Amino acid sequence: MIRVLCLAGGLAGAAGLSQYPEFSQQYLQRLAGQVDALTVEVKAFDAAALAEGMGREEALQDLSASAFQERHQADMRAMFARHARLSDNLIALRAASPLQRIAMPHRLADGPTLWAVWGDFTPAMPISTAGAASAGVGFLAGWVALAATLAALAAPLRRLIRRKPTPSRREPGVRVNPPVARPTLVAEAPNPLPKLAGVRR
């Protein structure tokens, strides 16, 4: 039964992870669009700052005259940080092959982009080398994960069985019959008179 469950877990892992190459490809395409949109905003901000004779950091420091400007400053800093992070991930994913992307799940960690791809994702047949490799890794991962889970669930039960005392088997003792008292024979008293032939006594 456990082997059947582990096999089912392996097949589920293989079916799920076999879609990783196609998912990463669609993520890469949407990531490129995100980076392009952020690049437009970054260039617009830098151009406005340059028109005032300031650099990017000077323009950000200038956004502190009011609470609204401070909030806008925080939003712009978050946008610059996200643009730098996504640009770095895009360069790494473009340089990697579909097979190499299997070891780069951390490059697909942008929440908005990830959920957008998941919402429009359509599974594809894993006919490529990367798809077959992903299916193999998924099978092993599913098998090991389910086996470890079942072992963890069964461990308390095994400890309980080991702690339960087992009744000791006693071999039946040999019953020794008590000695039977022998009846005492009363010895006949000797007749002191001599026997005479022909005389009855």
N, CA, C and O of each residue as an XYZ file, in Angstrom:
804
protein
N       0.828     -1.202      0.000
C       0.000      0.000      0.000
C       0.869      1.263      0.000
O       0.591      2.222     -0.719
N       1.930      1.243      0.822
C       2.813      2.408      0.896
C       3.504      2.634     -0.443
O       3.662      3.775     -0.876
N       3.915      1.556     -1.100
C       4.564      1.706     -2.402
C       3.615      2.290     -3.431
O       4.022      3.087     -4.276
N       2.360      1.899     -3.363
C       1.372      2.442     -4.296
C       1.195      3.939     -4.070
O       1.123      4.711     -5.026
N       1.125      4.347     -2.801
C       0.990      5.767     -2.497
C       2.216      6.554     -2.938
O       2.090      7.653     -3.479
N       3.409      5.992     -2.708
C       4.637      6.664     -3.136
C       4.694      6.779     -4.659
O       5.140      7.793     -5.197
N       4.238      5.728     -5.351
C       4.200      5.779     -6.811
C       3.247      6.868     -7.285
O       3.547      7.598     -8.230
N       2.093      6.974     -6.623
C       1.145      8.033     -6.978
C       1.744      9.412     -6.735
O       1.557     10.327     -7.538
N       2.469      9.560     -5.619
C       3.132     10.831     -5.352
C       4.190     11.156     -6.378
O       4.335     12.308     -6.787
N       4.944     10.130     -6.804
C       5.958     10.346     -7.831
C       5.356     10.762     -9.154
O       5.874     11.659     -9.820
N       4.255     10.113     -9.545
C       3.597     10.475    -10.805
C       3.017     11.887    -10.749
O       3.071     12.629    -11.730
N       2.459     12.251     -9.588
C       1.936     13.608     -9.445
C       3.058     14.641     -9.535
O       2.904     15.686    -10.167
N       4.191     14.334     -8.894
C       5.331     15.245     -8.989
C       5.869     15.358    -10.400
O       6.244     16.444    -10.844
N       5.906     14.229    -11.113
C       6.387     14.242    -12.489
C       5.458     15.056    -13.381
O       5.916     15.837    -14.215
N       4.145     14.873    -13.202
C       3.193     15.621    -14.020
C       3.270     17.117    -13.736
O       3.154     17.935    -14.649
N       3.468     17.474    -12.456
C       3.522     18.891    -12.113
C       4.810     19.559    -12.573
O       4.775     20.613    -13.208
N       5.940     18.949    -12.254
C       7.212     19.582    -12.563
C       7.556     19.509    -14.048
O       8.398     20.273    -14.520
N       6.923     18.609    -14.788
C       7.176     18.543    -16.221
C       6.719     19.817    -16.938
O       7.152     20.089    -18.058
N       5.841     20.600    -16.289
C       5.354     21.843    -16.880
C       6.256     23.032    -16.561
O       6.012     24.144    -17.030
N       7.295     22.798    -15.765
C       8.159     23.908    -15.352
C       8.834     24.603    -16.529
O       8.845     25.834    -16.553
N       9.404     23.887    -17.518
C      10.036     24.591    -18.641
C       9.082     25.520    -19.379
O       9.448     26.645    -19.716
N       7.856     25.056    -19.633
C       6.879     25.903    -20.320
C       6.460     27.075    -19.441
O       6.286     28.195    -19.919
N       6.300     26.797    -18.139
C       5.933     27.876    -17.224
C       7.033     28.923    -17.145
O       6.750     30.121    -17.153
N       8.283     28.485    -17.067
C       9.390     29.436    -16.991
C       9.506     30.255    -18.279
O       9.899     31.421    -18.239
N       9.167     29.651    -19.411
C       9.217     30.390    -20.670
C       8.149     31.480    -20.699
O       8.417     32.606    -21.119
N       6.945     31.146    -20.256
C       5.892     32.154    -20.214
C       6.191     33.227    -19.163
O       5.862     34.398    -19.350
N       6.811     32.818    -18.068
C       7.222     33.798    -17.046
C       8.252     34.751    -17.618
O       8.197     35.956    -17.375
N       9.188     34.210    -18.378
C      10.230     35.042    -18.979
C       9.627     36.092    -19.907
O      10.055     37.247    -19.903
N       8.641     35.697    -20.699
C       8.012     36.643    -21.614
C       7.288     37.755    -20.865
O       7.393     38.929    -21.218
N       6.552     37.366    -19.824
C       5.838     38.400    -19.061
C       6.813     39.254    -18.251
O       6.581     40.448    -18.062
N       7.890     38.655    -17.778
C       8.900     39.418    -17.039
C       9.523     40.485    -17.918
O       9.775     41.603    -17.468
N       9.771     40.138    -19.173
C      10.331     41.127    -20.102
C       9.382     42.313    -20.261
O       9.827     43.458    -20.338
N       8.082     42.044    -20.311
C       7.125     43.144    -20.395
C       7.126     44.006    -19.155
O       7.012     45.228    -19.245
N       7.255     43.370    -17.971
C       7.319     44.127    -16.724
C       8.546     45.030    -16.691
O       8.464     46.190    -16.289
N       9.671     44.494    -17.114
C      10.907     45.285    -17.112
C      10.806     46.441    -18.090
O      11.264     47.544    -17.794
N      10.216     46.205    -19.243
C      10.064     47.289    -20.225
C       9.200     48.411    -19.660
O       9.524     49.586    -19.832
N       8.098     48.059    -18.982
C       7.224     49.081    -18.409
C       7.927     49.860    -17.303
O       7.781     51.079    -17.213
N       8.685     49.166    -16.464
C       9.416     49.855    -15.401
C      10.544     50.720    -15.956
O      10.849     51.779    -15.407
N      11.153     50.274    -17.031
C      12.230     51.054    -17.639
C      11.711     52.403    -18.130
O      12.399     53.418    -18.015
N      10.504     52.410    -18.675
C       9.906     53.670    -19.134
C       9.738     54.636    -17.963
O      10.042     55.821    -18.095
N       9.258     54.146    -16.823
C       9.070     55.005    -15.660
C      10.400     55.500    -15.107
O      10.519     56.662    -14.717
N      11.395     54.626    -15.072
C      12.717     55.029    -14.563
C      13.317     56.119    -15.436
O      13.836     57.114    -14.929
N      13.248     55.932    -16.735
C      13.820     56.929    -17.651
C      13.077     58.261    -17.552
O      13.687     59.325    -17.648
N      11.762     58.197    -17.361
C      10.996     59.437    -17.239
C      11.390     60.200    -15.978
O      11.531     61.423    -16.008
N      11.567     59.479    -14.868
C      11.964     60.142    -13.621
C      13.361     60.737    -13.756
O      13.592     61.879    -13.359
N      14.294     59.966    -14.317
C      15.660     60.461    -14.470
C      15.704     61.678    -15.399
O      16.482     62.605    -15.174
N      14.868     61.671    -16.440
C      14.851     62.812    -17.364
C      14.301     64.056    -16.673
O      14.817     65.154    -16.882
N      13.242     63.898    -15.838
C      12.686     65.042    -15.119
C      13.685     65.590    -14.111
O      13.800     66.804    -13.943
N      14.403     64.705    -13.443
C      15.413     65.159    -12.483
C      16.548     65.880    -13.193
O      17.043     66.891    -12.695
N      16.964     65.380    -14.345
C      18.045     66.003    -15.092
C      17.640     67.382    -15.600
O      18.461     68.298    -15.666
N      16.359     67.519    -15.959
C      15.884     68.821    -16.426
C      15.971     69.872    -15.325
O      16.077     71.062    -15.621
N      15.929     69.457    -14.066
C      16.049     70.368    -12.932
C      17.484     70.462    -12.432
O      17.751     71.090    -11.408
N      18.395     69.843    -13.150
C      19.797     69.901    -12.764
C      20.132     69.004    -11.587
O      21.074     69.292    -10.850
N      19.393     67.931    -11.392
C      19.623     67.017    -10.271
C      19.795     65.585    -10.777
O      19.327     65.214    -11.853
N      20.484     64.805     -9.956
C      20.567     63.382    -10.216
C      19.374     62.660     -9.597
O      18.493     63.289     -9.010
N      19.354     61.345     -9.731
C      18.218     60.577     -9.204
C      18.101     60.691     -7.692
O      17.008     60.916     -7.172
N      19.211     60.538     -6.984
C      19.167     60.570     -5.530
C      18.814     61.958     -5.020
O      18.083     62.087     -4.038
N      19.320     62.995     -5.672
C      18.979     64.365     -5.265
C      17.484     64.624     -5.464
O      16.841     65.280     -4.644
N      16.944     64.100     -6.563
C      15.514     64.294     -6.815
C      14.679     63.537     -5.783
O      13.624     64.015     -5.364
N      15.145     62.369     -5.377
C      14.413     61.627     -4.350
C      14.469     62.351     -3.005
O      13.480     62.377     -2.273
N      15.615     62.936     -2.681
C      15.720     63.670     -1.427
C      14.849     64.924     -1.445
O      14.398     65.389     -0.399
N      14.616     65.463     -2.631
C      13.791     66.658     -2.745
C      12.321     66.348     -2.476
O      11.534     67.245     -2.175
N      11.954     65.057     -2.589
C      10.567     64.649     -2.327
C      10.363     64.395     -0.837
O      10.100     63.264     -0.430
N      10.480     65.416     -0.041
C      10.321     65.247      1.413
C       9.699     66.472      2.067
O       9.791     66.642      3.282
N       9.068     67.322      1.271
C       8.501     68.549      1.825
C       7.179     68.288      2.540
O       6.791     69.063      3.414
N       6.487     67.222      2.187
C       5.197     66.934      2.806
C       5.033     65.429      2.951
O       5.839     64.651      2.441
N       3.982     65.030      3.652
C       3.724     63.604      3.840
C       3.421     62.931      2.503
O       3.822     61.789      2.279
N       2.711     63.635      1.610
C       2.404     63.069      0.304
C       3.675     62.844     -0.500
O       3.837     61.796     -1.125
N       4.576     63.819     -0.487
C       5.823     63.694     -1.227
C       6.707     62.593     -0.635
O       7.390     61.881     -1.371
N       6.693     62.457      0.677
C       7.463     61.384      1.303
C       6.918     60.009      0.902
O       7.685     59.072      0.681
N       5.603     59.898      0.811
C       5.005     58.639      0.359
C       5.383     58.375     -1.103
O       5.661     57.240     -1.490
N       5.386     59.444     -1.905
C       5.772     59.297     -3.308
C       7.248     58.910     -3.414
O       7.635     58.130     -4.284
N       8.047     59.456     -2.535
C       9.466     59.101     -2.514
C       9.652     57.622     -2.207
O      10.462     56.951     -2.848
N       8.899     57.103     -1.220
C       9.003     55.678     -0.878
C       8.549     54.798     -2.043
O       9.146     53.753     -2.304
N       7.492     55.221     -2.744
C       7.017     54.450     -3.893
C       8.056     54.429     -5.014
O       8.257     53.399     -5.657
N       8.701     55.540     -5.243
C       9.702     55.599     -6.304
C      10.927     54.753     -5.955
O      11.501     54.099     -6.826
N      11.322     54.766     -4.693
C      12.461     53.933     -4.290
C      12.121     52.445     -4.455
O      12.954     51.660     -4.908
N      10.891     52.066     -4.085
C      10.472     50.678     -4.271
C      10.443     50.310     -5.752
O      10.798     49.190     -6.120
N      10.022     51.247     -6.602
C       9.985     50.993     -8.038
C      11.386     50.815     -8.606
O      11.609     49.933     -9.434
N      12.329     51.640     -8.171
C      13.716     51.511     -8.640
C      14.322     50.171     -8.207
O      15.021     49.512     -8.976
N      14.035     49.782     -6.951
C      14.568     48.509     -6.452
C      13.978     47.337     -7.223
O      14.697     46.398     -7.565
N      12.676     47.380     -7.501
C      12.044     46.293     -8.253
C      12.562     46.250     -9.683
O      12.772     45.170    -10.234
N      12.765     47.398    -10.281
C      13.303     47.431    -11.644
C      14.689     46.798    -11.699
O      14.992     46.047    -12.626
N      15.526     47.096    -10.717
C      16.879     46.519    -10.692
C      16.824     45.010    -10.482
O      17.563     44.263    -11.122
N      15.942     44.561     -9.578
C      15.838     43.132     -9.296
C      15.298     42.358    -10.492
O      15.844     41.313    -10.847
N      14.241     42.852    -11.112
C      13.661     42.154    -12.256
C      14.584     42.182    -13.466
O      14.636     41.219    -14.231
N      15.302     43.264    -13.638
C      16.251     43.334    -14.753
C      17.357     42.299    -14.590
O      17.770     41.659    -15.557
N      17.831     42.143    -13.358
C      18.865     41.144    -13.093
C      18.334     39.725    -13.345
O      19.035     38.894    -13.921
N      17.096     39.451    -12.913
C      16.504     38.134    -13.149
C      16.282     37.888    -14.642
O      16.482     36.772    -15.122
N      15.874     38.913    -15.367
C      15.631     38.764    -16.797
C      16.920     38.429    -17.539
O      16.921     37.573    -18.423
N      18.006     39.089    -17.190
C      19.289     38.807    -17.835
C      19.726     37.374    -17.562
O      20.203     36.685    -18.464
N      19.562     36.922    -16.311
C      19.979     35.564    -15.945
C      19.123     34.518    -16.651
O      19.655     33.518    -17.132
N      17.809     34.726    -16.722
C      16.924     33.753    -17.361
C      17.129     33.704    -18.872
O      17.037     32.636    -19.477
N      17.399     34.827    -19.469
C      17.643     34.843    -20.917
C      18.947     34.133    -21.264
O      19.052     33.508    -22.320
N      19.932     34.226    -20.390
C      21.224     33.596    -20.657
C      21.202     32.097    -20.398
O      22.080     31.382    -20.881
N      20.218     31.603    -19.645
C      20.150     30.181    -19.283
C      19.309     29.416    -20.296
O      18.396     29.965    -20.913
N      19.635     28.147    -20.451
C      18.840     27.256    -21.298
C      17.620     26.768    -20.510
O      17.592     26.890    -19.285
N      16.608     26.214    -21.200
C      15.448     25.683    -20.466
C      15.835     24.642    -19.425
O      15.196     24.547    -18.377
N      16.881     23.855    -19.707
C      17.325     22.852    -18.735
C      18.001     23.505    -17.539
O      17.856     23.033    -16.412
N      18.742     24.591    -17.773
C      19.421     25.282    -16.677
C      18.435     26.038    -15.780
O      18.716     26.273    -14.605
N      17.294     26.414    -16.333
C      16.317     27.151    -15.535
C      15.684     26.295    -14.453
O      15.066     26.818    -13.525
N      15.838     24.952    -14.569
C      15.299     24.081    -13.526
C      15.950     24.383    -12.182
O      15.313     24.266    -11.135
N      17.231     24.776    -12.217
C      17.969     25.085    -10.992
C      17.869     26.559    -10.620
O      18.630     27.020     -9.769
N      16.952     27.316    -11.230
C      16.859     28.758    -10.972
C      15.441     29.171    -10.563
O      14.937     30.172    -11.073
N      14.786     28.442     -9.668
C      13.427     28.871     -9.283
C      13.417     30.210     -8.549
O      12.392     30.891     -8.524
N      14.558     30.601     -7.947
C      14.604     31.877     -7.239
C      14.519     33.057     -8.193
O      14.236     34.180     -7.775
N      14.764     32.807     -9.477
C      14.650     33.871    -10.470
C      13.208     34.080    -10.916
O      12.914     35.018    -11.656
N      12.313     33.212    -10.468
C      10.894     33.320    -10.819
C      10.081     33.640     -9.573
O       9.014     33.067     -9.357
N      10.582     34.548     -8.760
C       9.988     34.777     -7.446
C       9.249     36.105     -7.334
O       8.848     36.482     -6.233
N       9.058     36.819     -8.427
C       8.318     38.076     -8.340
C       6.828     37.765     -8.250
O       6.253     37.182     -9.169
N       6.205     38.158     -7.134
C       4.827     37.792     -6.868
C       3.827     38.206     -7.940
O       3.128     37.345     -8.474
N       3.732     39.497     -8.278
C       2.742     39.909     -9.288
C       2.931     39.208    -10.632
O       1.958     38.799    -11.265
N       4.177     39.072    -11.060
C       4.441     38.409    -12.339
C       4.101     36.924    -12.255
O       3.531     36.357    -13.187
N       4.451     36.303    -11.139
C       4.207     34.870    -10.967
C       2.716     34.552    -11.017
O       2.303     33.612    -11.697
N       1.910     35.328    -10.302
C       0.471     35.064    -10.273
C      -0.190     35.406    -11.606
O      -1.175     34.778    -11.995
N       0.351     36.400    -12.301
C      -0.195     36.731    -13.616
C       0.045     35.595    -14.607
O      -0.835     35.260    -15.402
N       1.236     35.004    -14.557
C       1.532     33.880    -15.439
C       0.676     32.678    -15.065
O       0.157     31.992    -15.945
N       0.523     32.416    -13.775
C      -0.269     31.271    -13.321
C      -1.726     31.399    -13.757
O      -2.366     30.404    -14.095
N      -2.242     32.613    -13.750
C      -3.624     32.811    -14.146
C      -3.877     32.522    -15.616
O      -4.982     32.122    -15.985
N      -2.866     32.719    -16.466
C      -3.025     32.497    -17.910
C      -2.298     31.253    -18.404
O      -2.231     31.016    -19.610
N      -1.759     30.464    -17.499
C      -0.918     29.344    -17.930
C      -1.754     28.211    -18.503
O      -2.792     27.835    -17.958
N      -1.265     27.673    -19.628
C      -1.881     26.507    -20.258
C      -0.858     25.393    -20.294
O       0.201     25.576    -20.894
N      -1.121     24.229    -19.675
C      -0.140     23.137    -19.677
C       0.201     22.694    -21.093
O      -0.637     22.743    -21.994
N       1.433     22.264    -21.270
C       1.919     21.787    -22.559
C       2.521     20.405    -22.386
O       2.902     20.024    -21.279
N       2.606     19.655    -23.473
C       3.210     18.328    -23.421
C       4.714     18.445    -23.217
O       5.369     19.185    -23.952
N       5.285     17.734    -22.236
C       6.734     17.822    -21.971
C       7.538     16.974    -22.956
O       8.104     15.949    -22.575
N       7.591     17.398    -24.226
C       8.283     16.599    -25.239
C       9.738     17.007    -25.402
O      10.475     16.361    -26.148
N      10.165     18.051    -24.730
C      11.551     18.500    -24.844
C      12.432     17.779    -23.824
O      11.945     17.090    -22.928
N      13.737     17.958    -23.988
C      14.682     17.364    -23.031
C      14.490     17.946    -21.639
O      14.524     17.235    -20.635
N      14.286     19.268    -21.606
C      14.066     19.917    -20.311
C      12.781     19.416    -19.664
O      12.727     19.243    -18.446
N      11.741     19.180    -20.473
C      10.491     18.668    -19.922
C      10.653     17.272    -19.360
O      10.123     16.959    -18.294
N      11.403     16.413    -20.093
C      11.636     15.051    -19.599
C      12.467     15.076    -18.321
O      12.184     14.338    -17.378
N      13.494     15.927    -18.290
C      14.323     16.027    -17.082
C      13.507     16.545    -15.902
O      13.657     16.065    -14.778
N      12.649     17.520    -16.159
C      11.803     18.043    -15.091
C      10.845     16.977    -14.581
O      10.585     16.885    -13.381
N      10.316     16.161    -15.512
C       9.413     15.089    -15.092
C      10.143     14.084    -14.212
O       9.588     13.617    -13.217
N      11.395     13.742    -14.569
C      12.167     12.810    -13.750
C      12.448     13.362    -12.370
O      12.315     12.656    -11.371
N      12.841     14.633    -12.315
C      13.095     15.260    -11.016
C      11.813     15.331    -10.194
O      11.823     15.102     -8.984
N      10.711     15.651    -10.866
C       9.432     15.717    -10.160
C       8.990     14.375     -9.629
O       8.425     14.291     -8.538
N       9.244     13.304    -10.401
C       8.883     11.961     -9.935
C       9.652     11.609     -8.669
O       9.064     11.140     -7.695
N      10.963     11.831     -8.676
C      11.768     11.525     -7.498
C      11.366     12.394     -6.308
O      11.271     11.918     -5.177
N      11.131     13.680     -6.585
C      10.753     14.577     -5.492
C       9.405     14.183     -4.899
O       9.231     14.201     -3.680
N       8.450     13.826     -5.760
C       7.138     13.409     -5.248
C       7.218     12.122     -4.459
O       6.577     11.984     -3.417
N       8.012     11.167     -4.956
C       8.174      9.888     -4.260
C       8.784     10.108     -2.877
O       8.268      9.619     -1.872
N       9.903     10.859     -2.843
C      10.614     11.074     -1.582
C       9.750     11.872     -0.603
O       9.712     11.565      0.589
N       9.060     12.892     -1.108
C       8.247     13.727     -0.224
C       7.113     12.928      0.410
O       6.858     13.047      1.608
N       6.431     12.111     -0.398
C       5.321     11.331      0.157
C       5.823     10.229      1.082
O       5.198      9.939      2.102
N       6.955      9.610      0.726
C       7.508      8.575      1.594
C       7.927      9.162      2.941
O       7.698      8.555      3.987
N       8.539     10.339      2.909
C       8.942     10.986      4.158
C       7.727     11.362      5.002
O       7.752     11.240      6.227
N       6.657     11.825      4.335
C       5.443     12.186      5.067
C       4.811     10.970      5.730
O       4.411     11.026      6.894
N       4.721      9.869      4.982
C       4.139      8.653      5.556
C       4.990      8.116      6.701
O       4.462      7.635      7.704
N       6.324      8.202      6.545
C       7.204      7.740      7.617
C       7.040      8.594      8.870
O       7.046      8.076      9.986
N       6.893      9.910      8.679
C       6.708     10.791      9.834
C       5.383     10.520     10.535
O       5.302     10.595     11.761
N       4.341     10.204      9.761
C       3.047      9.912     10.368
C       3.032      8.558     11.073
O       2.328      8.372     12.065
N       3.817      7.616     10.549
C       3.814      6.273     11.131
C       4.767      6.143     12.317
O       4.669      5.189     13.088
N       5.689      7.099     12.468
C       6.675      6.995     13.550
C       6.039      6.948     14.936
O       6.428      6.096     15.734
N       5.063      7.834     15.273
C       4.459      7.732     16.618
C       3.771      6.395     16.859
O       3.805      5.864     17.969
N       3.146      5.853     15.817
C       2.470      4.561     15.980
C       3.470      3.445     16.243
O       3.217      2.550     17.049
N       4.609      3.506     15.557
C       5.628      2.488     15.784
C       6.195      2.566     17.187
O       6.438      1.540     17.823
N       6.411      3.800     17.678
C       6.935      3.941     19.045
C       5.924      3.423     20.063
O       6.300      2.827     21.073
N       4.643      3.653     19.793
C       3.612      3.171     20.711
C       3.583      1.653     20.753
O       3.409      1.056     21.815
N       3.755      1.030     19.589
C       3.751     -0.433     19.537
C       4.969     -0.996     20.274
O       4.872     -2.010     20.965
N       6.103     -0.334     20.120
C       7.312     -0.818     20.790
C       7.214     -0.699     22.300
O       7.741     -1.542     23.027
N       6.535      0.352     22.783
C       6.434      0.560     24.226
C       5.410     -0.367     24.877
O       5.477     -0.596     26.085
N       4.473     -0.898     24.113
C       3.431     -1.749     24.682
C       4.043     -3.045     25.179
O       4.664     -3.755     24.388
N       3.894     -3.395     26.485
C       4.515     -4.619     27.002
C       3.845     -5.856     26.432
O       2.620     -5.927     26.327
N       4.640     -6.797     26.080
C       4.128     -8.062     25.559
C       4.105     -9.086     26.681
O       5.088     -9.225     27.409
N       3.009     -9.800     26.829
C       2.942    -10.802     27.917
C       3.981    -11.885     27.721
O       4.135    -12.442     26.634
N       4.700    -12.172     28.819
C       5.750    -13.181     28.738
C       5.132    -14.573     28.716
O       4.165    -14.853     29.425
N       5.684    -15.402     27.924
C       5.197    -16.779     27.824
C       5.876    -17.652     28.886
O       7.102    -17.730     28.965
N       5.065    -18.283     29.671
C       5.599    -19.176     30.694
C       5.344    -20.609     30.272
O       4.229    -20.996     29.922
N       6.392    -21.360     30.317
C       6.236    -22.766     29.975
C       5.522    -23.482     31.125
O       5.825    -23.260     32.297
N       4.601    -24.316     30.775
C       3.867    -25.016     31.865
C       4.803    -25.844     32.727
O       5.612    -26.631     32.236
N       4.666    -25.638     34.019
C       5.532    -26.382     34.934
C       5.150    -27.856     34.975
O       4.004    -28.232     34.730
N       6.105    -28.642     35.280
C       5.879    -30.096     35.371
C       5.264    -30.403     36.737
O       5.862    -30.136     37.779
N       4.091    -30.952     36.708
C       3.416    -31.285     37.963
C       3.928    -32.629     38.484
O       3.869    -33.661     37.816
N       4.410    -32.558     39.661
C       4.943    -33.782     40.283
C       3.855    -34.358     41.182
O       3.390    -33.692     42.106
N       3.455    -35.580     40.912
C       2.435    -36.219     41.730
C       2.988    -36.508     43.135
O       4.107    -37.001     43.279
N       2.212    -36.204     44.139
C       2.707    -36.476     45.504
C       2.863    -37.975     45.706
O       2.128    -38.769     45.121
N       3.792    -38.341     46.507
C       4.010    -39.786     46.726
C       2.783    -40.436     47.363
O       2.182    -39.906     48.297
N       2.453    -41.547     46.848
C       1.294    -42.290     47.365
C       1.716    -43.058     48.617
O       2.689    -43.811     48.619
N       0.957    -42.839     49.660
C       1.291    -43.539     50.918
C       0.923    -45.017     50.791
O      -0.216    -45.374     50.487
N       1.878    -45.823     51.023
C       1.625    -47.261     50.948
C       1.021    -47.745     52.275
O       1.456    -47.327     53.349
N       0.032    -48.615     52.194
C      -0.568    -49.111     53.465
C       0.435    -49.950     54.234
O       1.120    -50.824     53.703
N       0.474    -49.645     55.451
C       1.414    -50.391     56.319
C       0.847    -51.785     56.600
O      -0.318    -51.940     56.968
N       1.659    -52.738     56.426
C       1.256    -54.129     56.670
C       1.530    -54.494     58.142
O       2.642    -54.340     58.647
N       0.506    -54.966     58.784
C       0.666    -55.353     60.194
C       1.225    -56.777     60.245
O       0.601    -57.731     59.780
N       2.349    -56.877     60.791
C       2.989    -58.214     60.868
C       2.236    -59.107     61.876
O       1.910    -58.690     62.987
N       1.987    -60.302     61.457
C       1.293    -61.242     62.342
C       2.216    -61.681     63.491
O       3.387    -62.019     63.314
N       1.634    -61.652     64.609
C       2.436    -62.072     65.781
C       2.744    -63.566     65.680
O       1.874    -64.353     65.307
N       3.911    -63.939     65.993
C       4.258    -65.377     65.911
C       3.514    -66.177     66.986
O       3.353    -65.740     68.126
N       3.079    -67.344     66.577
C       2.358    -68.228     67.517
C       3.383    -68.952     68.389
O       4.200    -69.728     67.893
N       3.329    -68.683     69.703
C       4.361    -69.297     70.560
C       4.164    -70.786     70.778
O       5.094    -71.474     71.199
N       2.954    -71.307     70.498
C       2.716    -72.728     70.769
C       3.196    -73.569     69.609
O       3.009    -73.176     68.458
N       3.766    -74.634     69.851
C       4.225    -75.513     68.764
C       3.070    -76.200     68.092
O       2.053    -76.505     68.715
N       3.239    -76.435     66.826
C       2.185    -77.101     66.077
C       2.296    -78.618     66.264
O       3.358    -79.219     66.104
N       1.165    -79.196     66.604
C       1.110    -80.642     66.784
C       0.261    -81.251     65.684
O      -0.817    -80.758     65.353
N       0.757    -82.291     65.153
C       0.029    -82.931     64.058
C      -1.255    -83.544     64.575
O      -1.289    -84.219     65.604
N      -2.299    -83.284     63.828
C      -3.592    -83.833     64.135
C      -4.351    -83.104     65.220
O      -5.445    -83.534     65.583
N      -3.826    -82.033     65.748
C      -4.506    -81.288     66.819
C      -4.962    -79.964     66.294
O      -4.176    -79.205     65.725
N      -6.233    -79.678     66.479
C      -6.737    -78.378     66.068
C      -6.783    -77.444     67.248
O      -7.110    -77.834     68.369
N      -6.466    -76.273     66.987
C      -6.499    -75.250     68.058
C      -7.437    -74.141     67.710
O      -7.593    -73.198     68.486
